[in-house]
Every structure is written in structure tokens, then in C-alpha cells.
Coordinates of C-alpha atoms in Angstrom, one line a residue:
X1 CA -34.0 1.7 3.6
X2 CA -32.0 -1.8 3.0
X3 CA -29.4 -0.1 2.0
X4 CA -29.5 2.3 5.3
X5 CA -29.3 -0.7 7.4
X6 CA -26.6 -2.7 5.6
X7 CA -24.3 0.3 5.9
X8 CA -25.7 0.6 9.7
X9 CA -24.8 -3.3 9.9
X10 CA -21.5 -2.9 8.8
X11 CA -20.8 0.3 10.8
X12 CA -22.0 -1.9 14.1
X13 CA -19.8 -4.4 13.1
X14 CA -16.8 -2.2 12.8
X15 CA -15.9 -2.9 9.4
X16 CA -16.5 0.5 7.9
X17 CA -14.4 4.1 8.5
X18 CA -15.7 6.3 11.4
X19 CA -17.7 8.4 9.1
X20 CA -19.9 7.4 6.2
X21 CA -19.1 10.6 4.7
X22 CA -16.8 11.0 1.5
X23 CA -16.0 14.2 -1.0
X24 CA -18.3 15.4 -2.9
X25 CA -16.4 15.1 -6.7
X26 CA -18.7 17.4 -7.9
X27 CA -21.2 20.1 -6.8
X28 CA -19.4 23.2 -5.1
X29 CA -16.5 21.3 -6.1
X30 CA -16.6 22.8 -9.4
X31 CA -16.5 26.3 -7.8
X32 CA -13.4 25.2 -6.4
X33 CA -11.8 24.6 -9.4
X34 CA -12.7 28.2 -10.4
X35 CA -11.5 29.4 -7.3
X36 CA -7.9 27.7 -8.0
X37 CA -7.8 28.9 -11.3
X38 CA -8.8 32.8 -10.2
X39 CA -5.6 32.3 -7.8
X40 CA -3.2 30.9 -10.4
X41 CA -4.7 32.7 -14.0
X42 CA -2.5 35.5 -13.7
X43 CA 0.8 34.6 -11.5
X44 CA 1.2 30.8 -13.2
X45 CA 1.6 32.2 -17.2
X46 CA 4.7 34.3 -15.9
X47 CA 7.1 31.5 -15.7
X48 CA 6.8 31.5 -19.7
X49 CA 6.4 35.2 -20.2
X50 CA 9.6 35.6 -17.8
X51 CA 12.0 36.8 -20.5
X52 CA 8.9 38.9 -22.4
X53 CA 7.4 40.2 -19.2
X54 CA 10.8 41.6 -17.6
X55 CA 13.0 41.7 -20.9
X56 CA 13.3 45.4 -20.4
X57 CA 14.5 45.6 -17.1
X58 CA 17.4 43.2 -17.8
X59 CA 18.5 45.2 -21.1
X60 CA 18.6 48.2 -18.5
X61 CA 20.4 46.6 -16.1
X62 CA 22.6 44.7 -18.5
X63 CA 21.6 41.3 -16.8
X64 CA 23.5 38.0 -18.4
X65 CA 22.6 35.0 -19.1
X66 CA 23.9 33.4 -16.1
X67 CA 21.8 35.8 -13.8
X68 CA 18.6 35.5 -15.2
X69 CA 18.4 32.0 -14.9
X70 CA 19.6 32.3 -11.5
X71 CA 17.1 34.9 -10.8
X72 CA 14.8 32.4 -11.8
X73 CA 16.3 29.7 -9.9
X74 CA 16.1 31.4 -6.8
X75 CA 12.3 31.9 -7.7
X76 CA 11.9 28.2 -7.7
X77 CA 14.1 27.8 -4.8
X78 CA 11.7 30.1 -2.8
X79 CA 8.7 29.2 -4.5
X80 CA 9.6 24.9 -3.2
X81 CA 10.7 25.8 0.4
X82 CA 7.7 27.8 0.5
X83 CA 5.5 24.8 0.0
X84 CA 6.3 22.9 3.4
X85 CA 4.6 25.1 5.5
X86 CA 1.4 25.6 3.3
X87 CA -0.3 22.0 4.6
X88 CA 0.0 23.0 8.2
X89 CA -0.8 26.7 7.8
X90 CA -4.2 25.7 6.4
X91 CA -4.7 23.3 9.4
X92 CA -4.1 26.0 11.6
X93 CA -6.4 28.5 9.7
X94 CA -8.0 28.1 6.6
X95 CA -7.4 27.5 2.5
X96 CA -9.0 30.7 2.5
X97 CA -6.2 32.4 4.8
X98 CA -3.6 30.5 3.0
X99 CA -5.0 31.8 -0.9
X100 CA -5.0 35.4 0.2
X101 CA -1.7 35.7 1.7
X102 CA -0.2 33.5 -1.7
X103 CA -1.9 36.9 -3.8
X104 CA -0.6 39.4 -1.3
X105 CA 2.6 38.7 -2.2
X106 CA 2.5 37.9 -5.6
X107 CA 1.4 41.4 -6.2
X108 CA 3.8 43.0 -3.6
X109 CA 6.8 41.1 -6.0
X110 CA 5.7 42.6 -9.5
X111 CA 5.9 46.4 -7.7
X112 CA 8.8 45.5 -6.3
X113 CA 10.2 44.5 -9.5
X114 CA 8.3 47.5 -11.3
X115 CA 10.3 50.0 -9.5
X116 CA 13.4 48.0 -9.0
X117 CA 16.6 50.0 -10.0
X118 CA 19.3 47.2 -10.3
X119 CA 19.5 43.3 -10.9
X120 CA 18.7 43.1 -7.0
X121 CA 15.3 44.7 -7.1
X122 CA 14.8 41.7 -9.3
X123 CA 16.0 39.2 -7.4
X124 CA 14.0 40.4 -4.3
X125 CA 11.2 41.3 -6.3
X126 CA 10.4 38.3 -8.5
X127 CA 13.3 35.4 -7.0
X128 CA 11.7 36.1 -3.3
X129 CA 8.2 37.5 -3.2
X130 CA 6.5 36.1 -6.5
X131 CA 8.2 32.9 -5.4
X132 CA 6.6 33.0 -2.2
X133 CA 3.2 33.8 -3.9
X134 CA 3.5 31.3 -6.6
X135 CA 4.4 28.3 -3.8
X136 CA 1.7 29.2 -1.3
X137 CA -1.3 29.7 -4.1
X138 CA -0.2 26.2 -5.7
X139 CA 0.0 24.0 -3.1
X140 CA -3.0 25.4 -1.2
X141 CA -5.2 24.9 -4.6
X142 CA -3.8 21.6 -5.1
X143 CA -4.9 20.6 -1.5
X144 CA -8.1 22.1 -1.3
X145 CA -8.5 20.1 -4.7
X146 CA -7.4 16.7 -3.3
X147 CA -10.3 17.3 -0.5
X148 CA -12.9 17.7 -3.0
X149 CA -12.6 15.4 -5.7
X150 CA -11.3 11.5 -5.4
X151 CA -12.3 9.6 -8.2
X152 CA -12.6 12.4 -10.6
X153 CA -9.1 14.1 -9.5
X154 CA -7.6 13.8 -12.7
X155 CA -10.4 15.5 -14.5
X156 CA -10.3 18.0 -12.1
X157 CA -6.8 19.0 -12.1
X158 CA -7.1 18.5 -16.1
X159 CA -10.0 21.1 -16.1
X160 CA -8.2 24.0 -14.1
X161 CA -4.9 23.2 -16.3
X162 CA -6.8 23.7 -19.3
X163 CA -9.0 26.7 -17.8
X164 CA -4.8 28.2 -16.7
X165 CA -4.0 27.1 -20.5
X166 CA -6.7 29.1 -22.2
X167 CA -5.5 31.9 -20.3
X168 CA -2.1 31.6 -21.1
X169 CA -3.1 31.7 -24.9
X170 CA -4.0 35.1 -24.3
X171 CA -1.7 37.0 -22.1
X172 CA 1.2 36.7 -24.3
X173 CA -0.8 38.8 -26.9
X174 CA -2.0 41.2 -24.0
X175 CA 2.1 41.7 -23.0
X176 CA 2.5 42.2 -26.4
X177 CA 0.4 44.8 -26.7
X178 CA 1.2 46.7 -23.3
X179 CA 5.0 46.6 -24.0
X180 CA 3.8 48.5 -27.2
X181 CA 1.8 51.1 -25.7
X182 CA 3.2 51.5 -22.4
X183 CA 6.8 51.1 -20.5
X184 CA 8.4 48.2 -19.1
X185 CA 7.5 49.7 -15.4
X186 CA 3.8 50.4 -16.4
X187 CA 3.6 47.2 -18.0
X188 CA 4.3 45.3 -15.1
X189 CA 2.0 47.6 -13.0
X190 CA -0.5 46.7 -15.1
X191 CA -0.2 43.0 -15.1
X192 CA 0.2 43.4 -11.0
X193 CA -3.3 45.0 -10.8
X194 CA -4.4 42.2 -12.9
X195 CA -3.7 39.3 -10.2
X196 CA -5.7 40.9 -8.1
X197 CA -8.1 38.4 -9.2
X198 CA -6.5 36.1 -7.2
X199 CA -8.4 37.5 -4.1
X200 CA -11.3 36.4 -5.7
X201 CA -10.7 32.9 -5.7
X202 CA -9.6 33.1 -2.1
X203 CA -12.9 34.2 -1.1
X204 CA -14.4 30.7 -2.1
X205 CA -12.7 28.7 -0.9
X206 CA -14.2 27.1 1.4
X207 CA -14.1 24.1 3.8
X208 CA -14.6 20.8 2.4
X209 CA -17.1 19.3 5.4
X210 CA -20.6 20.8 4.7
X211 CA -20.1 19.1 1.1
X212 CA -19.3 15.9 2.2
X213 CA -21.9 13.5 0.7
X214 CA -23.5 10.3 1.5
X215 CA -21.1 6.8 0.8
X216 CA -22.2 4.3 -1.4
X217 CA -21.9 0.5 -1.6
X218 CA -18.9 0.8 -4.4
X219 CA -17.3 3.7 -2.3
X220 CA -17.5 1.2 0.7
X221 CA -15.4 -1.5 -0.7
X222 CA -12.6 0.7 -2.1
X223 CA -12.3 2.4 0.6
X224 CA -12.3 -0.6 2.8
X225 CA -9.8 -1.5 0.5
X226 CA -7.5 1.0 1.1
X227 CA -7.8 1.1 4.7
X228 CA -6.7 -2.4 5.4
X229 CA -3.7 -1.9 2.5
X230 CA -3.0 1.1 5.0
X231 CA -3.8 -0.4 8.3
X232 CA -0.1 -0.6 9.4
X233 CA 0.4 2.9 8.4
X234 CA -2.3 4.0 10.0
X235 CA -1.0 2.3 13.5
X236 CA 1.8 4.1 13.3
X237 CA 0.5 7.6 12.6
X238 CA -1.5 6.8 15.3
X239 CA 1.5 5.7 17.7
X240 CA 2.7 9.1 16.2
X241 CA 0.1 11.6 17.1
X242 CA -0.2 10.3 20.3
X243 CA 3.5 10.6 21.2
X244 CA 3.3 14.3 20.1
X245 CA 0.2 14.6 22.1
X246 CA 2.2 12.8 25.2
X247 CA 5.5 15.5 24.4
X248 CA 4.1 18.6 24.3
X249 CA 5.3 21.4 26.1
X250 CA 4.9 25.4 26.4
X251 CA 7.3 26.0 23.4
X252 CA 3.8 24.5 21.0
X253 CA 2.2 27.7 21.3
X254 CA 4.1 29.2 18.7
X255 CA 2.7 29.3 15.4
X256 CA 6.0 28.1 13.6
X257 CA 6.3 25.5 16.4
X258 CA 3.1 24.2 15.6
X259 CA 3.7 24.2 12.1
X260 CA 7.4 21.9 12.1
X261 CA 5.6 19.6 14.5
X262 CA 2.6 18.9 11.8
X263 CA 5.8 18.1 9.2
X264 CA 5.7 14.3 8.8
X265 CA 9.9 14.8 8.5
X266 CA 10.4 11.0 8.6
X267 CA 9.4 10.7 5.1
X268 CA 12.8 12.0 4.4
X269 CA 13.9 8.5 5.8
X270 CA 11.6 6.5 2.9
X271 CA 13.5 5.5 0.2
X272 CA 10.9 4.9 -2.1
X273 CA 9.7 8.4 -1.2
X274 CA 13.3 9.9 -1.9
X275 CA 13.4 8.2 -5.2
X276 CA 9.8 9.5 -6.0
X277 CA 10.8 13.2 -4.8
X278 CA 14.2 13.5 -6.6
X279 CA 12.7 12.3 -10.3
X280 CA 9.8 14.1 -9.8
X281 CA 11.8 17.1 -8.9
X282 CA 14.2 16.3 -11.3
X283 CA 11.9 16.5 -14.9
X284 CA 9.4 19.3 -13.4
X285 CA 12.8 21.5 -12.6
X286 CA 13.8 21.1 -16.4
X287 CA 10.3 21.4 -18.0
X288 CA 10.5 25.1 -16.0
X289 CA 13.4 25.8 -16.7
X290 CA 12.6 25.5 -20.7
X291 CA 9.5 27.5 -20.1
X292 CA 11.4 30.5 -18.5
X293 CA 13.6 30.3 -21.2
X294 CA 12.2 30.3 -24.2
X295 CA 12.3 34.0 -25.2
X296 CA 16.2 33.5 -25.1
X297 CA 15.9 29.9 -27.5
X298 CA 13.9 32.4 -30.0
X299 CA 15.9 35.2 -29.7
X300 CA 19.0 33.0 -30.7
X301 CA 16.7 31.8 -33.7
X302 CA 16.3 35.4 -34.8
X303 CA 12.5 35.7 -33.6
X304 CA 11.3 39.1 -32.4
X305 CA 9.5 39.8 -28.9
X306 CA 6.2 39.8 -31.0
X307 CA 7.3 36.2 -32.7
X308 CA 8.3 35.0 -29.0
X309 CA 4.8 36.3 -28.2
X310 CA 3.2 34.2 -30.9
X311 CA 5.4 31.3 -30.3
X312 CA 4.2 31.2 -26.2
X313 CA 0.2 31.3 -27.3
X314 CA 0.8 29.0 -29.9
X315 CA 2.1 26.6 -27.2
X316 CA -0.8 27.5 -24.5
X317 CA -3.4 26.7 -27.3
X318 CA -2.0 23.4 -27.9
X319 CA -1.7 22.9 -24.1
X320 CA -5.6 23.4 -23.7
X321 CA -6.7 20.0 -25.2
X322 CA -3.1 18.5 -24.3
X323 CA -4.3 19.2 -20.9
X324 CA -7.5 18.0 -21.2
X325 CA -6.7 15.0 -22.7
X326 CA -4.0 14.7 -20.1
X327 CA -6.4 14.6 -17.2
X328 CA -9.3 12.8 -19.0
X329 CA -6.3 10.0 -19.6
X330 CA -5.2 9.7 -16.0
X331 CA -8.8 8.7 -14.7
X332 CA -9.3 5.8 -17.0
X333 CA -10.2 2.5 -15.1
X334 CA -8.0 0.7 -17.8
X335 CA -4.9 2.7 -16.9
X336 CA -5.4 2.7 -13.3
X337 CA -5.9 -1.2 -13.3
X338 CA -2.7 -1.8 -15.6
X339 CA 0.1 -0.1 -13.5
X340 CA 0.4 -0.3 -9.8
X341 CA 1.1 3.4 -9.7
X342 CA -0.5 4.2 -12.9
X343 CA 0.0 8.3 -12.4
X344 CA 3.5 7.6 -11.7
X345 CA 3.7 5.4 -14.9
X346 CA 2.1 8.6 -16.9
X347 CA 4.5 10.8 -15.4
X348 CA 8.1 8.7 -16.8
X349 CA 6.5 8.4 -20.4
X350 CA 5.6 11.6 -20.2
X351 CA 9.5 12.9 -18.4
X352 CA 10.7 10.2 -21.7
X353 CA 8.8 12.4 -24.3
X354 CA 9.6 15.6 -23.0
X355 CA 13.8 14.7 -23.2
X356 CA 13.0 13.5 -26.9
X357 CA 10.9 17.0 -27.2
X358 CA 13.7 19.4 -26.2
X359 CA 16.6 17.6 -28.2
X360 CA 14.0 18.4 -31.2
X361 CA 13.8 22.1 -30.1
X362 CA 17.7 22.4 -31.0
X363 CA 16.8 21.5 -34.4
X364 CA 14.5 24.2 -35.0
X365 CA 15.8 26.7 -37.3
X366 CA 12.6 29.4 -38.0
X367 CA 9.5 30.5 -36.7
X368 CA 7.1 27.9 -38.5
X369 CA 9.4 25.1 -37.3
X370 CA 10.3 26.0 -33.9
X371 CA 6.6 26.2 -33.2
X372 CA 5.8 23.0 -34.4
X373 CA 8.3 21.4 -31.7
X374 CA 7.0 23.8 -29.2
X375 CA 3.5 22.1 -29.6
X376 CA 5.1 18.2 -29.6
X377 CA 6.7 19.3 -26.9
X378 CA 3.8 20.8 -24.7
X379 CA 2.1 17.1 -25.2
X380 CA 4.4 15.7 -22.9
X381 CA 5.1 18.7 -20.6
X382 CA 1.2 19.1 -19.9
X383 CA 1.4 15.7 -18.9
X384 CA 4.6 16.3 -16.4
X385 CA 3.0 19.4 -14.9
X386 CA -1.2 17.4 -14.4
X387 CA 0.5 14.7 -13.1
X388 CA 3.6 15.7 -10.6
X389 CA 1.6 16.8 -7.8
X390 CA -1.0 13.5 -8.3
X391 CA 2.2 11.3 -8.3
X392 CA 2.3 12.0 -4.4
X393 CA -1.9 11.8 -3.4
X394 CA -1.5 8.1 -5.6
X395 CA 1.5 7.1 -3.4
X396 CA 1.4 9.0 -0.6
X397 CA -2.2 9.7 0.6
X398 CA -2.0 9.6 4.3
X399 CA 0.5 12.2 4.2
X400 CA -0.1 14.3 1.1
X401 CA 0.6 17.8 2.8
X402 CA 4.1 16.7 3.9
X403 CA 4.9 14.7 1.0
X404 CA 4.1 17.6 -1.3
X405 CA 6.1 20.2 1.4
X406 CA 8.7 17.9 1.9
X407 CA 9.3 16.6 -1.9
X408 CA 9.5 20.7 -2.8
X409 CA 12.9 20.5 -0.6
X410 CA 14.5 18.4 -3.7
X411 CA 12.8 20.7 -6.0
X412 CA 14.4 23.3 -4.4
X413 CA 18.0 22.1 -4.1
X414 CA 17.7 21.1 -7.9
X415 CA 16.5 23.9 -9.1
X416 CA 18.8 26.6 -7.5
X417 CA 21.4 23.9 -9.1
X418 CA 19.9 23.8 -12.9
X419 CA 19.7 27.3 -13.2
X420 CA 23.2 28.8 -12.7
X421 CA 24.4 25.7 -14.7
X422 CA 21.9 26.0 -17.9
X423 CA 23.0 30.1 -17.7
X424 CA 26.9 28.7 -17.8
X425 CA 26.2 26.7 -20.4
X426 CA 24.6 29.1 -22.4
X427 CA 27.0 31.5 -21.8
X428 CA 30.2 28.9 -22.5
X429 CA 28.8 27.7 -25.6
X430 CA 26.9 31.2 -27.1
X431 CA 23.6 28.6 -27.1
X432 CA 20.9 27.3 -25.3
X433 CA 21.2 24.3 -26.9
X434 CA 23.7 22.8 -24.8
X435 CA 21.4 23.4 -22.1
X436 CA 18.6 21.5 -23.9
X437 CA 20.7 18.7 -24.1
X438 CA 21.8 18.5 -20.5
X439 CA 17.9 19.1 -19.3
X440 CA 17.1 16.1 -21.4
X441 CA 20.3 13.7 -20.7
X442 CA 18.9 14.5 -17.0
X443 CA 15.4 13.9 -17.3
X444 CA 16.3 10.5 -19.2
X445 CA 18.6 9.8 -16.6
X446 CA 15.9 9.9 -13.2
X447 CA 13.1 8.2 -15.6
X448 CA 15.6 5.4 -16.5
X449 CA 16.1 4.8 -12.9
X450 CA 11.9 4.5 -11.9
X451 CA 11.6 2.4 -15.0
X452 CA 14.4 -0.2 -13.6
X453 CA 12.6 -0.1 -10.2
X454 CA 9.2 -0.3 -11.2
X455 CA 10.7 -3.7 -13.6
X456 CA 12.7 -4.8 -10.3
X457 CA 9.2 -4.9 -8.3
X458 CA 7.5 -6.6 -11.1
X459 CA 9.3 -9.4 -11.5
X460 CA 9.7 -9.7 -7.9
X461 CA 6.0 -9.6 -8.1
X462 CA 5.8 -12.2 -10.2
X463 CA 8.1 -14.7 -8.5

């Protein structure tokens, strides 16, 4: 009962939010985390079964080296621009809308690219469609996610990464054994049927608002906390809305109207956001490329499709603790208090590691060692891929939905830039090596240039 009335005392006095209601970290957000991991267990793993999954379609179309990565390119390019419209769309209607639309067309992709008859059918298949899938089911799980859990976001996202991990251990061997039994075409029919699941995990979701749950004295003070760190921002969102509000006009009944207007486009204007976005952008891009491309790295090595097999679930095991331990790591009061943007922090050491990683890969020389730098290698990725997405709800969490749409337009741009350029340089030097070595001289490159800012800041900090 005390407690009741000091909350109703502060409430009166005006010191606390509207609403003494926070997310629930827990309870049915647990089902969420399921749901996320129904939508991504089959359409995520593709990006490293690219080359395994669809290796017979390019042998019969004679596809290079330049345009498979360009295929894939245009798959991230798609799957990024994609992305900006996925935080208003589920405004408008629901995660659930959003989740089932992302499988839809995911599905629609691999038949497409099951009976394509040229490098096109590809292109439109998996560059376009499976994109489109991919960037709608991603973002909308990593919303839904940042509405359920706050203090235990880390762990959450590290739970569904491991759960997508432990799934990726084992449909590499399940490829493996389709492309022995069956056709390429029937293979890829059979693996569409499978992400079908995905409608599974659209069907709970479900809003965050009935789970809300009681705030406590501790949850008080940090959010009071936050609030008057954001006051100013808040004034101006408000300043904002209310113009929007004061400039609408008949044109707003339009879905896509409504949906540009939601955008927070001046974001584009932040520099600390631009700096944030490119990086980011910069070291995820390369990671995926790598992934995509690593049936092409064991091929040149002289590894069979059922080696390449082995090597990709010998990677997702090791990425189902590396995962783990990645998101059990973020969530530590220790790390959190050390670093002013302590997921940010994680993210360059990690974007450091990963460089050093895939110089190592060139190194490799047979199966035994080429999977041991696979594995040192996943340490670091798992962390770039838990923690890119959290980089934006740590900096950016008045605007998360825009940040994340908007910081997928750099994504975008790089990545339809990275692939025809890894592809020329595989082709120009008869390796992927030289490719390694640009990814990592890259990643390097945009972590150097945080780690100068973030020492700038510190020392101005200081003074």
C-alpha cells in the first residue's frame, strides 16, 4: 500500500511518465521470441547455404562469379530498402500483418527460383522476393522484440540467435541430403514448403499492451532518468507531431502517404547517426557477404559440397554458445556502466576481430584448418549480427523504427557496392582471398573511425 501511494505521490506531482506501465521482459515475452525464431528458422540460414542451396541452378545457367555475388547484392539491397517501411506498416496494422506478408514472399521467391530458367529467374526470385521477405520478417521481429523486453534485450535477442544457430547446425546436413536424393528444383521446393513455419510465428505475435506490467521503484528512477536526458528530444518530437497534425491534407489517406509521413527522415541530417549507420552498415555488409560466400572459399580449397556442408554446421554449432555468450555479455551491469554506448563498444571490438578473422581464413589450406578459422571467426561475427540492430535501440530509442529503416538505406547502397566488387575481385585475381582482404581493410577502416570519435568525446569529457 506505501508503495501504491508513493508512486500515486509522484504521479500527482508530475514527476513520473503518463503511464506506470512498462514491458513485461518476461512472461508471453518468451513466446515472442519463439514466434521470431518460427519466422526467421528457415529464410535466415539461406544467406550461408546460398552457394549449396542454389549451386545447381548456377552450373545450369553458367552464372560467374561476378553475378552471383551481385545476385546476392541485390538481395541485400532489397532486403535494406525493404526495412523503412516495416516500422510504420506495423503502426498502421499489426506485427502480426507485417510477419505474414515477410513469409508470403519468402516462399513465393524460392518457387520462383525453383522454376526459374535463366540467371534472371534468380535475380527476381531470390535478389527481389526472398529479399523482400527476409527484410520485412527481420525488422518486424526485432521491433516486436524491443517492445517486450528492456532490461533483458540482450538475452533476448541472444536466445532467438542461438535458437536460429541451432537450427542452422542442421539444415546444412538436411541440403545435403535433399541434393542427394532429389533435384536442384525439388530441393528448393522442398525447403520452400518448409518456411511455411513462418506463418506460425505470425500467428503469435501479438500486441505488446495487455502484457504491460506494473513499474517498480528501480524502474522509476531509470526511467526518470532517461526521460529528462531526453526531455529536449522529446519537445521536439512533440513540436513535430503536432506540425504534421496541423499539415495534413486529403493526400494522408493513402497508405504509402501515411507510411513516408511516419519516416523520422531528419535523422538523415544527424551526424552522429550517419556515422553510426555507415559503420554499422559497413562490417554487417562484409560479415554477409563472407557468409554467402563461403561455398566458393571451400571450393577454391578443394572441399566438396558435402565438406562445404560440414564446414557451415560446424560454424552454426560454434555460433550457438558464441551467441549465447554474446547476448548474456551485452546485458552485464559492468559493461553497460563502463562505456557510454556499451553495445556500440561490443559492436567495434567485435567489427576489429572479425577483420583479423577473415585475413586468417586466407590462410586456411584444408578442411581441418579452414574450419578451425571458421569457428574463431563466428566469435566475432555472432557478436556483429546480436548487436547491430541493438546499436540503434541503445542510441536511438525514441526513434528506433526509423533509425533501423533509415540506417538500412546505407546498408543498402553498400551492399549493392561490395558485391559486384568482391565478384571482380575474385574474378581478377582467380581468389576470394583478395576479397577477404578488402572486406577486412574496410571493416578496420569504419571501426578505426568510431574508436577515434568515441576517444575524441572522452577526453572532451574529461576536460
Amino acid at each position: 500500500v506505501s508503495h501504491q501511494k508513493q508512486m500515486l505521490h509522484r504521479m500527482e506531482k508530475g514527476n513520473s511518465p503518463q503511464t506506470a506501465l512498462i514491458p513485461p521482459d518476461g512472461g508471453y515475452g518468451w513466446v515472442i521470441i519463439l514466434a521470431y525464431l518460427f519466422q526467421m528458422l528457415f529464410v535466415g540460414p539461406i544467406m550461408p547455404m546460398f552457394g549449396l542451396i542454389f549451386g545447381s541452378k548456377f552450373q545450369e545457367f553458367e552464372t560467374s562469379p561476378t553475378e552471383q555475388t551481385s545476385i546476392f547484392a541485390l538481395y541485400l539491397l532489397t532486403w535494406n530498402i525493404i526495412t523503412l517501411f516495416v516500422g510504420p506498416l506495423v503502426q498502421l496494422r499489426s506485427e502480426r500483418f507485417v510477419g505474414i506478408c515477410g513469409t508470403t514472399l519468402s516462399i513465393t521467391g524460392l518457387v520462383v527460383c525453383a522454376f526459374s530458367t535463366s540467371t534472371l529467374g534468380m535475380v527476381l526470385g531470390y535478389g527481389l522476393l526472398v529479399g523482400a521477405g527476409m527484410g520485412l520478417s527481420n525488422v518486424n521481429g526485432i521491433l516486436i522484440l524491443s517492445k517486450y523486453f528492456k532490461k533483458k534485450m540482450g538475452l533476448a535477442f541472444g536466445l532467438f540467435a542461438t535458437g536460429l544457430g541451432v537450427g542452422a547446425l542442421a539444415l546444412p546436413q538436411l541440403i545435403k541430403f535433399l541434393l542427394q536424393n532429389f533435384s536442384g528444383k525439388q530441393t528448393i521446393l522442398i525447403y520452400a514448403a518448409l518456411c511455411s513455419i513462418g506463418y506460425i510465428g505470425a500467428i503469435l505475435m501479438r500486441d505488446v499492451k495487455p502484457f504491460m506490467k506494473q513499474m517498480t521503484d528501480e524502474d522509476f528512477r531509470l526511467l526518470e532518468q532517461k526521460n529528462n536526458s531526453n526531455k529536449d528530444n522529446a519537445d521536439v518530437n512533440k513540436k513535430e507531431i503536432s506540425k504534421r497534425q496541423r499539415k495534413k491534407n486529403c493526400c494522408e489517406d493513402f497508405l504509402i502517404v501515411r507510411v513516408f509521413c511516419m519516416i523520422k527522415w531528419k535523422l538523415l541530417w544527424d551526424p552522429f547517426f550517419v556515422m553510426v549507420g555507415i559503420g554499422n552498415s559497413m562490417v554487417y555488409c562484409a560479415v554477409l557477404s563472407y557468409v554467402s560466400q563461403l561455398r566458393t572459399i571451400c571450393s577454391q580449397k578443394g572441399l566438396s559440397v558435402p565438406q562445404t556442408a560440414d564446414i557451415i554446421s560446424v560454424m552454426a554449432f560454434t555460433e550457438i554458445f558464441t551467441r549465447l555468450f554474446q547476448g548474456f555479455l551485452g546485458d552485464r551491469a559492468c559493461i553497460r556502466n563502463a562505456f557510454r554506448h556499451s553495445k556500440k563498444m561490443m559492436y567495434t571490438f567485435m567489427g576489429i576481430g572479425a577483420s583479423a578473422a577473415l585475413v586468417g581464413i586466407t590462410f586456411a589450406f584444408d578442411f581441418v584448418s579452414l574450419a578451425i578459422c571458421v569457428c574463431v571467426c563466428s566469435l566475432f561475427t555472432s557478436g556483429v549480427l546480436i548487436n547491430s540492430p541493438l546499436i540503434y535501440s541503445e542510441c536511438f530509442p525514441d526513434n528506433l523504427p526509423s533509425a533501423i529503416g533509415l540506417s538500412n538505406l546505407f546498408k543498402a547502397v553498400i551492399a549493392i557496392l561490395l558485391g559486384p566488387t568482391t565478384g571482380m575481385l575474385n574474378t581478377h585475381f582467380g581468389s576470394f582471398n583478395a576479397a577477404l582482404y578488402f572486406l577486412a581493410g574496410a571493416n578496420i577502416l569504419c571501426m578505426g573511425v568510431w574508436l577515434v570519435v568515441e576517444c575524441i568525446h572522452s577526453m572532451k569529457t574529461k576536460t
